[in-house]
PDB file of C-alpha atoms in Angstrom:
ATOM      1  CA  MET A  30      73.299  67.577  66.807  1.00 38.00           C
ATOM      2  CA  THR A  31      73.578  68.647  63.191  1.00 41.00           C
ATOM      3  CA  LEU A  32      74.904  72.066  62.276  1.00 42.00           C
ATOM      4  CA  ASP A  33      73.896  73.642  58.985  1.00 44.00           C
ATOM      5  CA  ALA A  34      76.823  74.460  56.768  1.00 43.00           C
ATOM      6  CA  PRO A  35      77.104  78.082  55.613  1.00 44.00           C
ATOM      7  CA  PRO A  36      76.983  78.810  51.901  1.00 45.00           C
ATOM      8  CA  LYS A  37      80.254  78.393  50.092  1.00 49.00           C
ATOM      9  CA  ARG A  38      82.252  81.611  49.773  1.00 51.00           C
ATOM     10  CA  SER A  39      81.013  83.100  46.519  1.00 59.00           C
ATOM     11  CA  LEU A  40      82.998  84.632  43.702  1.00 64.00           C
ATOM     12  CA  ALA A  41      81.279  87.953  44.405  1.00 66.00           C
ATOM     13  CA  ARG A  42      82.507  87.905  48.004  1.00 65.00           C
ATOM     14  CA  ARG A  43      86.070  87.238  46.876  1.00 66.00           C
ATOM     15  CA  LEU A  44      85.878  90.074  44.358  1.00 70.00           C
ATOM     16  CA  VAL A  45      84.602  92.511  46.993  1.00 70.00           C
ATOM     17  CA  GLY A  46      87.782  91.940  48.995  1.00 71.00           C
ATOM     18  CA  ASN A  47      90.073  92.526  46.000  1.00 80.00           C
ATOM     19  CA  PRO A  48      91.438  96.110  45.872  1.00 84.00           C
ATOM     20  CA  LEU A  49      92.087  95.794  42.125  1.00 88.00           C
ATOM     21  CA  VAL A  50      88.348  95.364  41.537  1.00 89.00           C
ATOM     22  CA  TRP A  51      87.594  98.578  43.419  1.00 89.00           C
ATOM     23  CA  SER A  52      90.437 100.312  41.605  1.00 90.00           C
ATOM     24  CA  ALA A  53      88.929  99.317  38.266  1.00 92.00           C
ATOM     25  CA  LEU A  54      85.485 100.504  39.414  1.00 92.00           C
ATOM     26  CA  CYS A  55      86.840 103.910  40.459  1.00 91.00           C
ATOM     27  CA  ALA A  56      88.664 104.152  37.128  1.00 92.00           C
ATOM     28  CA  ALA A  57      85.517 103.243  35.203  1.00 93.00           C
ATOM     29  CA  LEU A  58      83.553 105.947  37.032  1.00 93.00           C
ATOM     30  CA  SER A  59      86.136 108.709  36.677  1.00 91.00           C
ATOM     31  CA  LEU A  60      87.810 108.072  33.315  1.00 91.00           C
ATOM     32  CA  PRO A  61      84.811 109.197  31.191  1.00 92.00           C
ATOM     33  CA  SER A  62      84.952 112.620  32.862  1.00 90.00           C
ATOM     34  CA  PHE A  63      88.654 112.927  32.059  1.00 88.00           C
ATOM     35  CA  LEU A  64      88.001 111.922  28.456  1.00 89.00           C
ATOM     36  CA  ALA A  65      85.249 114.553  28.276  1.00 87.00           C
ATOM     37  CA  GLY A  66      87.581 117.258  29.602  1.00 83.00           C
ATOM     38  CA  SER A  67      86.017 117.590  33.059  1.00 84.00           C
ATOM     39  CA  GLY A  68      88.430 115.394  34.992  1.00 80.00           C
ATOM     40  CA  MET A  69      89.398 118.211  37.351  1.00 77.00           C
ATOM     41  CA  ASP A  70      85.886 118.317  38.808  1.00 81.00           C
ATOM     42  CA  PHE A  71      85.814 117.228  42.439  1.00 78.00           C
ATOM     43  CA  VAL A  72      84.249 113.744  42.106  1.00 84.00           C
ATOM     44  CA  PRO A  73      86.307 112.381  39.175  1.00 86.00           C
ATOM     45  CA  PHE A  74      89.464 113.923  40.639  1.00 83.00           C
ATOM     46  CA  VAL A  75      89.001 112.127  43.988  1.00 83.00           C
ATOM     47  CA  LEU A  76      87.969 108.884  42.240  1.00 88.00           C
ATOM     48  CA  SER A  77      91.142 108.955  40.149  1.00 88.00           C
ATOM     49  CA  LEU A  78      93.221 109.288  43.334  1.00 85.00           C
ATOM     50  CA  LEU A  79      91.313 106.389  44.926  1.00 87.00           C
ATOM     51  CA  SER A  80      91.800 104.249  41.833  1.00 91.00           C
ATOM     52  CA  GLY A  81      95.549 104.783  41.895  1.00 89.00           C
ATOM     53  CA  TRP A  82      95.825 104.252  45.653  1.00 86.00           C
ATOM     54  CA  LEU A  83      93.881 100.971  45.525  1.00 88.00           C
ATOM     55  CA  CYS A  84      96.062  99.723  42.675  1.00 90.00           C
ATOM     56  CA  GLY A  85      99.180 100.757  44.604  1.00 88.00           C
ATOM     57  CA  ALA A  86      97.914  98.975  47.732  1.00 85.00           C
ATOM     58  CA  ALA A  87      97.440  95.751  45.748  1.00 87.00           C
ATOM     59  CA  VAL A  88     100.919  96.005  44.222  1.00 89.00           C
ATOM     60  CA  ALA A  89     102.464  96.818  47.611  1.00 86.00           C
ATOM     61  CA  GLY A  90     100.791  93.779  49.152  1.00 82.00           C
ATOM     62  CA  ARG A  91     102.269  91.515  46.495  1.00 84.00           C
ATOM     63  CA  LEU A  92     105.726  93.033  46.873  1.00 86.00           C
ATOM     64  CA  LEU A  93     105.707  92.756  50.674  1.00 80.00           C
ATOM     65  CA  ALA A  94     105.045  89.031  50.333  1.00 77.00           C
ATOM     66  CA  THR A  95     108.076  88.491  48.087  1.00 79.00           C
ATOM     67  CA  GLU A  96     110.673  86.280  49.751  1.00 74.00           C
ATOM     68  CA  PRO A  97     113.475  85.960  50.721  1.00 76.00           C
ATOM     69  CA  PRO A  98     113.756  89.439  52.307  1.00 76.00           C
ATOM     70  CA  VAL A  99     116.827  90.597  50.340  1.00 79.00           C
ATOM     71  CA  ARG A 100     115.380  89.611  46.988  1.00 83.00           C
ATOM     72  CA  GLY A 101     112.003  91.031  48.005  1.00 83.00           C
ATOM     73  CA  THR A 102     113.565  94.390  48.855  1.00 85.00           C
ATOM     74  CA  LEU A 103     115.459  94.533  45.556  1.00 87.00           C
ATOM     75  CA  VAL A 104     112.354  93.631  43.551  1.00 88.00           C
ATOM     76  CA  HIS A 105     110.321  96.193  45.516  1.00 88.00           C
ATOM     77  CA  LEU A 106     112.904  98.903  44.834  1.00 88.00           C
ATOM     78  CA  ALA A 107     113.086  98.073  41.126  1.00 89.00           C
ATOM     79  CA  VAL A 108     109.303  98.093  40.730  1.00 89.00           C
ATOM     80  CA  VAL A 109     108.829 101.455  42.448  1.00 87.00           C
ATOM     81  CA  LEU A 110     111.814 103.188  40.838  1.00 88.00           C
ATOM     82  CA  VAL A 111     110.603 102.766  37.264  1.00 88.00           C
ATOM     83  CA  PRO A 112     107.319 104.732  37.569  1.00 87.00           C
ATOM     84  CA  THR A 113     109.004 107.220  39.905  1.00 84.00           C
ATOM     85  CA  VAL A 114     111.703 108.036  37.359  1.00 84.00           C
ATOM     86  CA  VAL A 115     109.064 108.364  34.644  1.00 83.00           C
ATOM     87  CA  LEU A 116     106.905 110.705  36.754  1.00 80.00           C
ATOM     88  CA  VAL A 117     109.852 112.881  37.774  1.00 77.00           C
ATOM     89  CA  ALA A 118     111.192 113.019  34.204  1.00 78.00           C
ATOM     90  CA  LEU A 119     107.794 114.041  32.839  1.00 76.00           C
ATOM     91  CA  THR A 120     107.395 116.650  35.560  1.00 71.00           C
ATOM     92  CA  MET A 121     110.833 118.202  35.108  1.00 71.00           C
ATOM     93  CA  SER A 122     110.523 118.197  31.303  1.00 70.00           C
ATOM     94  CA  GLY A 123     107.274 120.134  31.442  1.00 66.00           C
ATOM     95  CA  ALA A 124     105.439 117.458  29.489  1.00 63.00           C
ATOM     96  CA  GLY A 125     102.201 118.448  31.186  1.00 60.00           C
ATOM     97  CA  SER A 126     102.180 121.780  29.388  1.00 62.00           C
ATOM     98  CA  HIS A 127     101.957 119.953  26.074  1.00 66.00           C
ATOM     99  CA  LEU A 128      98.759 118.049  26.891  1.00 68.00           C
ATOM    100  CA  ASP A 129      96.701 120.678  25.070  1.00 69.00           C
ATOM    101  CA  ALA A 130      98.465 119.717  21.855  1.00 72.00           C
ATOM    102  CA  LEU A 131      97.175 116.142  22.124  1.00 76.00           C
ATOM    103  CA  PRO A 132      93.754 114.943  20.957  1.00 83.00           C
ATOM    104  CA  GLU A 133      91.171 115.471  23.685  1.00 82.00           C
ATOM    105  CA  LEU A 134      90.678 111.763  24.419  1.00 86.00           C
ATOM    106  CA  LEU A 135      94.408 111.067  24.642  1.00 86.00           C
ATOM    107  CA  ALA A 136      95.004 114.133  26.807  1.00 84.00           C
ATOM    108  CA  GLY A 137      92.219 113.081  29.170  1.00 86.00           C
ATOM    109  CA  ALA A 138      93.582 109.544  29.472  1.00 88.00           C
ATOM    110  CA  ALA A 139      97.093 110.880  30.145  1.00 86.00           C
ATOM    111  CA  LEU A 140      95.803 113.242  32.843  1.00 85.00           C
ATOM    112  CA  PHE A 141      93.867 110.428  34.520  1.00 89.00           C
ATOM    113  CA  ALA A 142      96.940 108.172  34.452  1.00 89.00           C
ATOM    114  CA  TRP A 143      98.983 110.966  36.006  1.00 84.00           C
ATOM    115  CA  PHE A 144      96.635 111.589  38.926  1.00 84.00           C
ATOM    116  CA  ALA A 145      96.112 107.871  39.521  1.00 88.00           C
ATOM    117  CA  ALA A 146      99.852 107.202  39.483  1.00 87.00           C
ATOM    118  CA  LEU A 147     100.660 109.743  42.204  1.00 83.00           C
ATOM    119  CA  PRO A 148      98.983 108.044  45.211  1.00 82.00           C
ATOM    120  CA  GLY A 149      99.708 104.576  43.805  1.00 87.00           C
ATOM    121  CA  VAL A 150     103.460 105.140  43.532  1.00 87.00           C
ATOM    122  CA  ALA A 151     103.504 107.012  46.855  1.00 83.00           C
ATOM    123  CA  TRP A 152     101.844 104.047  48.596  1.00 84.00           C
ATOM    124  CA  VAL A 153     104.372 101.601  47.152  1.00 87.00           C
ATOM    125  CA  TRP A 154     107.146 103.898  48.439  1.00 85.00           C
ATOM    126  CA  LEU A 155     105.549 103.911  51.902  1.00 80.00           C
ATOM    127  CA  ALA A 156     105.420 100.113  51.821  1.00 83.00           C
ATOM    128  CA  LEU A 157     109.108 100.038  50.890  1.00 84.00           C
ATOM    129  CA  LEU A 158     109.892 102.442  53.749  1.00 80.00           C
ATOM    130  CA  SER A 159     107.999 100.156  56.130  1.00 76.00           C
ATOM    131  CA  ARG A 160     109.916  97.158  54.814  1.00 78.00           C
ATOM    132  CA  LEU A 161     113.309  98.841  55.173  1.00 79.00           C
ATOM    133  CA  THR A 162     112.423 100.022  58.685  1.00 71.00           C
ATOM    134  CA  ALA A 163     111.478  96.492  59.687  1.00 67.00           C
ATOM    135  CA  GLU A 164     114.671  95.093  58.153  1.00 67.00           C
ATOM    136  CA  SER A 165     116.845  97.688  59.908  1.00 64.00           C
ATOM    137  CA  ARG A 166     115.304  96.801  63.253  1.00 57.00           C
ATOM    138  CA  ARG A 167     115.830  93.147  62.534  1.00 55.00           C
ATOM    139  CA  ALA A 168     119.533  93.475  61.707  1.00 49.00           C
ATOM    140  CA  PRO A 169     121.088  94.071  65.163  1.00 51.00           C
ATOM    141  CA  VAL A 170     119.181  91.244  66.868  1.00 53.00           C
ATOM    142  CA  THR A 171     118.071  87.732  66.099  1.00 59.00           C
ATOM    143  CA  ARG A 172     114.283  87.754  66.019  1.00 64.00           C
ATOM    144  CA  THR A 173     112.652  84.822  67.735  1.00 71.00           C
ATOM    145  CA  PRO A 174     109.714  83.403  65.814  1.00 74.00           C
ATOM    146  CA  ARG A 175     106.467  82.570  67.571  1.00 82.00           C
ATOM    147  CA  ARG A 176     105.873  78.841  68.010  1.00 88.00           C
ATOM    148  CA  TRP A 177     102.949  76.553  68.571  1.00 91.00           C
ATOM    149  CA  VAL A 178     103.571  74.680  71.825  1.00 91.00           C
ATOM    150  CA  ARG A 179     102.265  71.245  72.743  1.00 90.00           C
ATOM    151  CA  GLU A 180     101.120  71.302  76.378  1.00 85.00           C
ATOM    152  CA  LYS A 181      99.095  68.552  78.105  1.00 81.00           C
ATOM    153  CA  GLY A 182      97.489  67.495  74.856  1.00 80.00           C
ATOM    154  CA  ASP A 183      96.660  71.095  73.811  1.00 88.00           C
ATOM    155  CA  TRP A 184      98.254  73.118  71.047  1.00 92.00           C
ATOM    156  CA  LYS A 185      98.878  76.708  72.217  1.00 93.00           C
ATOM    157  CA  LEU A 186     100.112  79.840  70.483  1.00 93.00           C
ATOM    158  CA  ALA A 187     100.819  83.048  72.420  1.00 91.00           C
ATOM    159  CA  ILE A 188     100.880  86.096  70.138  1.00 90.00           C
ATOM    160  CA  ALA A 189     100.476  89.865  70.131  1.00 90.00           C
ATOM    161  CA  VAL A 190      97.677  91.014  67.821  1.00 91.00           C
ATOM    162  CA  VAL A 191      95.539  93.967  66.827  1.00 90.00           C
ATOM    163  CA  PRO A 192      91.827  93.026  66.897  1.00 90.00           C
ATOM    164  CA  LEU A 193      90.740  94.549  63.604  1.00 87.00           C
ATOM    165  CA  ARG A 194      88.963  93.391  60.469  1.00 86.00           C
ATOM    166  CA  MET A 195      90.765  93.833  57.168  1.00 80.00           C
ATOM    167  CA  SER A 196      87.609  95.382  55.698  1.00 78.00           C
ATOM    168  CA  THR A 197      87.619  97.962  58.503  1.00 80.00           C
ATOM    169  CA  LEU A 198      91.305  98.670  57.913  1.00 79.00           C
ATOM    170  CA  ALA A 199      90.693  99.174  54.181  1.00 75.00           C
ATOM    171  CA  GLY A 200      87.654 101.363  54.862  1.00 75.00           C
ATOM    172  CA  VAL A 201      89.564 103.640  57.233  1.00 76.00           C
ATOM    173  CA  LEU A 202      92.374 103.977  54.695  1.00 73.00           C
ATOM    174  CA  VAL A 203      89.856 105.009  52.034  1.00 71.00           C
ATOM    175  CA  LEU A 204      88.396 107.584  54.423  1.00 71.00           C
ATOM    176  CA  LEU A 205      91.909 108.944  54.916  1.00 71.00           C
ATOM    177  CA  VAL A 206      92.723 109.086  51.208  1.00 68.00           C
ATOM    178  CA  VAL A 207      89.623 111.097  50.279  1.00 66.00           C
ATOM    179  CA  PRO A 208      90.313 113.985  52.745  1.00 68.00           C
ATOM    180  CA  LEU A 209      93.937 113.889  51.625  1.00 67.00           C
ATOM    181  CA  GLY A 210      92.891 114.511  48.038  1.00 65.00           C
ATOM    182  CA  VAL A 211      90.525 117.263  49.162  1.00 64.00           C
ATOM    183  CA  ALA A 212      93.266 118.863  51.273  1.00 65.00           C
ATOM    184  CA  VAL A 213      95.742 118.844  48.384  1.00 63.00           C
ATOM    185  CA  ALA A 214      93.166 120.353  46.022  1.00 62.00           C
ATOM    186  CA  GLY A 215      92.176 122.949  48.626  1.00 61.00           C
ATOM    187  CA  ILE A 216      95.758 124.041  49.243  1.00 57.00           C
ATOM    188  CA  LEU A 217      96.421 124.357  45.511  1.00 57.00           C
ATOM    189  CA  ILE A 218      93.300 126.466  45.096  1.00 55.00           C
ATOM    190  CA  ALA A 219      93.930 128.665  48.147  1.00 54.00           C
ATOM    191  CA  PHE A 220      97.637 129.134  47.461  1.00 53.00           C
ATOM    192  CA  ASP A 221      97.834 129.157  43.682  1.00 56.00           C
ATOM    193  CA  VAL A 222     101.280 130.738  43.972  1.00 45.00           C
ATOM    194  CA  VAL A 223     102.575 127.274  44.948  1.00 45.00           C
ATOM    195  CA  ALA A 224     101.370 125.768  41.678  1.00 49.00           C
ATOM    196  CA  ALA A 225     102.560 128.798  39.712  1.00 47.00           C
ATOM    197  CA  TRP A 226     106.055 128.564  41.192  1.00 45.00           C
ATOM    198  CA  SER A 227     106.647 124.826  40.997  1.00 46.00           C
ATOM    199  CA  GLY A 228     104.166 123.663  38.389  1.00 52.00           C
ATOM    200  CA  PRO A 229     100.820 122.056  39.262  1.00 53.00           C
ATOM    201  CA  ARG A 230     101.922 118.440  38.931  1.00 53.00           C
ATOM    202  CA  PHE A 231     105.085 118.801  40.992  1.00 53.00           C
ATOM    203  CA  ALA A 232     103.066 120.723  43.597  1.00 55.00           C
ATOM    204  CA  ILE A 233     100.564 117.849  43.826  1.00 57.00           C
ATOM    205  CA  ILE A 234     103.358 115.308  44.345  1.00 56.00           C
ATOM    206  CA  ALA A 235     105.058 117.406  47.030  1.00 56.00           C
ATOM    207  CA  LEU A 236     101.851 118.215  48.898  1.00 56.00           C
ATOM    208  CA  ALA A 237     100.640 114.601  48.739  1.00 60.00           C
ATOM    209  CA  LEU A 238     103.898 113.417  50.300  1.00 58.00           C
ATOM    210  CA  LEU A 239     104.058 116.206  52.884  1.00 59.00           C
ATOM    211  CA  ILE A 240     100.502 115.512  54.045  1.00 61.00           C
ATOM    212  CA  GLY A 241     100.238 111.782  53.281  1.00 64.00           C
ATOM    213  CA  VAL A 242     103.404 110.521  54.984  1.00 65.00           C
ATOM    214  CA  PRO A 243     102.622 112.014  58.435  1.00 70.00           C
ATOM    215  CA  VAL A 244      99.007 110.837  58.130  1.00 70.00           C
ATOM    216  CA  ALA A 245     100.124 107.284  57.281  1.00 71.00           C
ATOM    217  CA  ILE A 246     102.670 107.223  60.120  1.00 73.00           C
ATOM    218  CA  GLY A 247     100.106 108.528  62.597  1.00 78.00           C
ATOM    219  CA  PHE A 248      97.476 106.047  61.435  1.00 77.00           C
ATOM    220  CA  TYR A 249      99.709 103.002  61.824  1.00 76.00           C
ATOM    221  CA  ALA A 250     100.919 104.266  65.203  1.00 81.00           C
ATOM    222  CA  ALA A 251      97.287 104.501  66.340  1.00 83.00           C
ATOM    223  CA  VAL A 252      96.607 100.973  65.080  1.00 84.00           C
ATOM    224  CA  ARG A 253      99.643  99.546  66.895  1.00 84.00           C
ATOM    225  CA  ARG A 254      98.504 101.128  70.160  1.00 87.00           C
ATOM    226  CA  ARG A 255      95.581  98.670  70.107  1.00 89.00           C
ATOM    227  CA  THR A 256      97.979  95.720  70.466  1.00 90.00           C
ATOM    228  CA  ARG A 257      97.006  93.070  72.996  1.00 91.00           C
ATOM    229  CA  ASP A 258      98.335  89.657  73.949  1.00 91.00           C
ATOM    230  CA  VAL A 259      96.176  86.617  73.245  1.00 92.00           C
ATOM    231  CA  VAL A 260      96.565  82.871  73.556  1.00 93.00           C
ATOM    232  CA  VAL A 261      95.110  80.607  70.871  1.00 94.00           C
ATOM    233  CA  ARG A 262      94.409  77.017  71.982  1.00 93.00           C
ATOM    234  CA  VAL A 263      93.214  73.993  70.057  1.00 92.00           C
ATOM    235  CA  ALA A 264      92.110  71.304  72.497  1.00 84.00           C
ATOM    236  CA  ASP A 265      89.383  68.681  72.869  1.00 80.00           C
ATOM    237  CA  GLU A 266      87.932  69.525  69.457  1.00 87.00           C
ATOM    238  CA  ARG A 267      87.516  73.170  70.478  1.00 91.00           C
ATOM    239  CA  LEU A 268      89.131  76.449  69.497  1.00 93.00           C
ATOM    240  CA  VAL A 269      89.713  78.813  72.406  1.00 92.00           C
ATOM    241  CA  ILE A 270      91.117  82.350  72.145  1.00 92.00           C
ATOM    242  CA  ASP A 271      91.930  83.958  75.488  1.00 91.00           C
ATOM    243  CA  GLY A 272      92.364  87.734  75.583  1.00 90.00           C
ATOM    244  CA  VAL A 273      89.733  88.862  73.068  1.00 89.00           C
ATOM    245  CA  ASP A 274      86.621  90.819  73.995  1.00 87.00           C
ATOM    246  CA  HIS A 275      83.834  88.547  75.271  1.00 85.00           C
ATOM    247  CA  GLY A 276      86.197  85.580  74.957  1.00 86.00           C
ATOM    248  CA  PHE A 277      86.073  82.920  72.279  1.00 92.00           C
ATOM    249  CA  ASP A 278      85.423  79.252  73.031  1.00 91.00           C
ATOM    250  CA  GLU A 279      83.750  77.280  70.250  1.00 92.00           C
ATOM    251  CA  PRO A 280      83.702  73.657  69.079  1.00 93.00           C
ATOM    252  CA  LEU A 281      85.640  73.175  65.861  1.00 93.00           C
ATOM    253  CA  ALA A 282      82.401  71.785  64.418  1.00 91.00           C
ATOM    254  CA  ALA A 283      80.792  75.222  64.911  1.00 92.00           C
ATOM    255  CA  ILE A 284      83.424  77.055  62.859  1.00 93.00           C
ATOM    256  CA  ALA A 285      82.419  78.025  59.329  1.00 93.00           C
ATOM    257  CA  SER A 286      85.788  79.238  58.094  1.00 92.00           C
ATOM    258  CA  LEU A 287      89.313  79.925  59.280  1.00 94.00           C
ATOM    259  CA  ARG A 288      91.950  82.019  57.538  1.00 93.00           C
ATOM    260  CA  TYR A 289      95.597  82.012  58.539  1.00 93.00           C
ATOM    261  CA  ARG A 290      98.305  84.157  56.964  1.00 89.00           C
ATOM    262  CA  ARG A 291     101.834  83.935  58.293  1.00 85.00           C
ATOM    263  CA  ASP A 292     103.850  86.731  56.672  1.00 78.00           C
ATOM    264  CA  SER A 293     103.964  90.507  56.092  1.00 74.00           C
ATOM    265  CA  GLU A 294     101.957  93.248  57.790  1.00 75.00           C
ATOM    266  CA  TYR A 295      98.832  91.307  56.837  1.00 77.00           C
ATOM    267  CA  ALA A 296      99.734  88.258  58.966  1.00 85.00           C
ATOM    268  CA  ARG A 297      96.476  87.364  60.699  1.00 91.00           C
ATOM    269  CA  LEU A 298      94.071  84.793  62.071  1.00 93.00           C
ATOM    270  CA  VAL A 299      90.420  85.191  61.113  1.00 93.00           C
ATOM    271  CA  VAL A 300      87.765  82.830  62.458  1.00 94.00           C
ATOM    272  CA  GLU A 301      84.077  82.902  61.552  1.00 93.00           C
ATOM    273  CA  THR A 302      81.483  80.717  63.231  1.00 92.00           C
ATOM    274  CA  ILE A 303      78.370  79.236  61.684  1.00 91.00           C
ATOM    275  CA  ALA A 304      76.353  81.488  63.999  1.00 90.00           C
ATOM    276  CA  GLY A 305      77.961  84.513  62.328  1.00 89.00           C
ATOM    277  CA  ARG A 306      80.520  85.674  64.876  1.00 91.00           C
ATOM    278  CA  ARG A 307      83.860  86.738  63.402  1.00 92.00           C
ATOM    279  CA  VAL A 308      87.136  87.255  65.235  1.00 93.00           C
ATOM    280  CA  SER A 309      89.879  88.953  63.221  1.00 92.00           C
ATOM    281  CA  LEU A 310      93.342  89.215  64.801  1.00 92.00           C
ATOM    282  CA  ILE A 311      96.094  90.950  62.788  1.00 90.00           C
ATOM    283  CA  SER A 312      99.530  89.916  64.013  1.00 88.00           C
ATOM    284  CA  GLY A 313     101.574  91.770  61.388  1.00 82.00           C
ATOM    285  CA  LEU A 314     100.522  95.217  62.660  1.00 83.00           C
ATOM    286  CA  ALA A 315     101.000  94.463  66.360  1.00 86.00           C
ATOM    287  CA  ARG A 316     103.629  96.190  68.461  1.00 84.00           C
ATOM    288  CA  VAL A 317     106.111  93.533  69.580  1.00 81.00           C
ATOM    289  CA  PRO A 318     109.587  93.579  71.167  1.00 78.00           C
ATOM    290  CA  ARG A 319     112.443  93.932  68.684  1.00 72.00           C
ATOM    291  CA  GLU A 320     113.654  90.424  69.390  1.00 73.00           C
ATOM    292  CA  VAL A 321     110.255  88.851  68.596  1.00 77.00           C
ATOM    293  CA  SER A 322     108.971  88.312  65.076  1.00 76.00           C
ATOM    294  CA  PRO A 323     105.387  89.481  64.443  1.00 75.00           C
ATOM    295  CA  GLU A 324     104.905  86.763  61.822  1.00 81.00           C
ATOM    296  CA  LEU A 325     102.807  83.721  62.615  1.00 88.00           C
ATOM    297  CA  PRO A 326     104.345  80.234  62.720  1.00 89.00           C
ATOM    298  CA  ARG A 327     103.324  77.381  60.449  1.00 89.00           C
ATOM    299  CA  LEU A 328     100.131  75.624  61.466  1.00 91.00           C
ATOM    300  CA  PRO A 329     101.023  72.272  63.063  1.00 90.00           C
ATOM    301  CA  ASP A 330      99.933  69.206  61.126  1.00 91.00           C
ATOM    302  CA  ALA A 331      97.965  68.069  64.189  1.00 91.00           C
ATOM    303  CA  VAL A 332      95.936  71.304  64.163  1.00 92.00           C
ATOM    304  CA  ILE A 333      95.238  70.973  60.425  1.00 92.00           C
ATOM    305  CA  HIS A 334      94.181  67.363  61.028  1.00 91.00           C
ATOM    306  CA  ALA A 335      91.809  68.463  63.812  1.00 91.00           C
ATOM    307  CA  LEU A 336      90.253  71.046  61.471  1.00 92.00           C
ATOM    308  CA  ASN A 337      89.828  68.411  58.770  1.00 92.00           C
ATOM    309  CA  LEU A 338      88.169  65.998  61.212  1.00 91.00           C
ATOM    310  CA  ALA A 339      85.732  68.774  62.166  1.00 90.00           C
ATOM    311  CA  GLY A 340      84.686  69.155  58.527  1.00 90.00           C
ATOM    312  CA  LEU A 341      86.921  72.069  57.529  1.00 91.00           C
ATOM    313  CA  SER A 342      88.835  71.533  54.294  1.00 90.00           C
ATOM    314  CA  GLU A 343      91.703  73.641  53.006  1.00 87.00           C
ATOM    315  CA  VAL A 344      90.693  75.413  49.807  1.00 85.00           C
ATOM    316  CA  GLY A 345      92.738  77.288  47.242  1.00 72.00           C
ATOM    317  CA  SER A 346      96.412  78.063  47.532  1.00 68.00           C
ATOM    318  CA  GLY A 347      98.518  81.135  48.140  1.00 71.00           C
ATOM    319  CA  ARG A 348      99.775  83.220  51.018  1.00 76.00           C
ATOM    320  CA  VAL A 349      96.549  82.783  53.004  1.00 83.00           C
ATOM    321  CA  GLN A 350      95.596  79.318  54.249  1.00 88.00           C
ATOM    322  CA  ARG A 351      91.803  79.077  54.046  1.00 90.00           C
ATOM    323  CA  PHE A 352      89.721  76.365  55.643  1.00 93.00           C
ATOM    324  CA  GLU A 353      86.064  76.232  54.641  1.00 91.00           C
ATOM    325  CA  ARG A 354      83.193  74.023  55.703  1.00 86.00           C
ATOM    326  CA  ASN A 355      81.913  72.110  52.708  1.00 70.00           C
ATOM    327  CA  ALA A 356      79.362  69.833  54.355  1.00 48.00           C
ATOM    328  CA  PRO A 357      77.294  69.623  57.519  1.00 47.00           C
ATOM    329  CA  SER A 358      78.935  67.898  60.463  1.00 44.00           C
ATOM    330  CA  ALA A 359      77.127  65.838  63.040  1.00 41.00           C
ATOM    331  CA  GLY A 360      77.936  65.953  66.704  1.00 40.00           C
TER     332      GLY A 360
END
């Protein structure tokens, strides 16, 4: 039997999954309104917040992947402190009141940068808080890493995961950011005494943190409640995942792509079949015992060899191991 190979993952598809691309798009759509003096209208205002948040999410992802942990934490702290100090200094100095003295284009660009920076810097701070929380939990105990186990000719990995696509996770976060921006704007409009007392920019920062932090904590708590235990097995030229909805038992020759990331909150296993079924299991967000590491172990050489024999070749390099089917395979 011959299975048709799926089309190679296109550049467009890779760009769609890049938050920096969406950040640039939001900036391109909102910046002209700021330059024209109408940046405080609802649509450009929300787009500027989205642009900054998406940029902050991309930066946070890079920082969370920095190893070893101590150096990563120091780099993370240094990166987030610089824009924070600048924002606080500008706020306390009343620099915003002097925007009217600037040329219209420059004032609009500065206002856009300000609004974009708020959610971006706040998100990097939340990522740092998550990192420090994880490190503090790790300190009192030795965390046992997950391991692939060889058993009767099979390779098995027992892990706790959250069944969730990264695109769904990103979409939900966007849906949370937009109401957050609306809520902040609504509070400032309804209670203008807050802005009058503290200054509009400081009020935006304070309200964004007061509303955003509980929302982020509640969201991740809801995600972790979906944790389930699964067993991944590679045996007899098949990939079997026990514990997922509807089960998963496919020949390796029927798999179109496999992605495997070991570290950070984005540690995950994503499998897509030629028939179009996709199973996405995020290990980094799962609720696990304190003594167990949520990170995924290194793929055994024997498993990589089995994937190669089935026509899946490792492509690219980076934190995510990607195996793609480049040619039809006969069976």
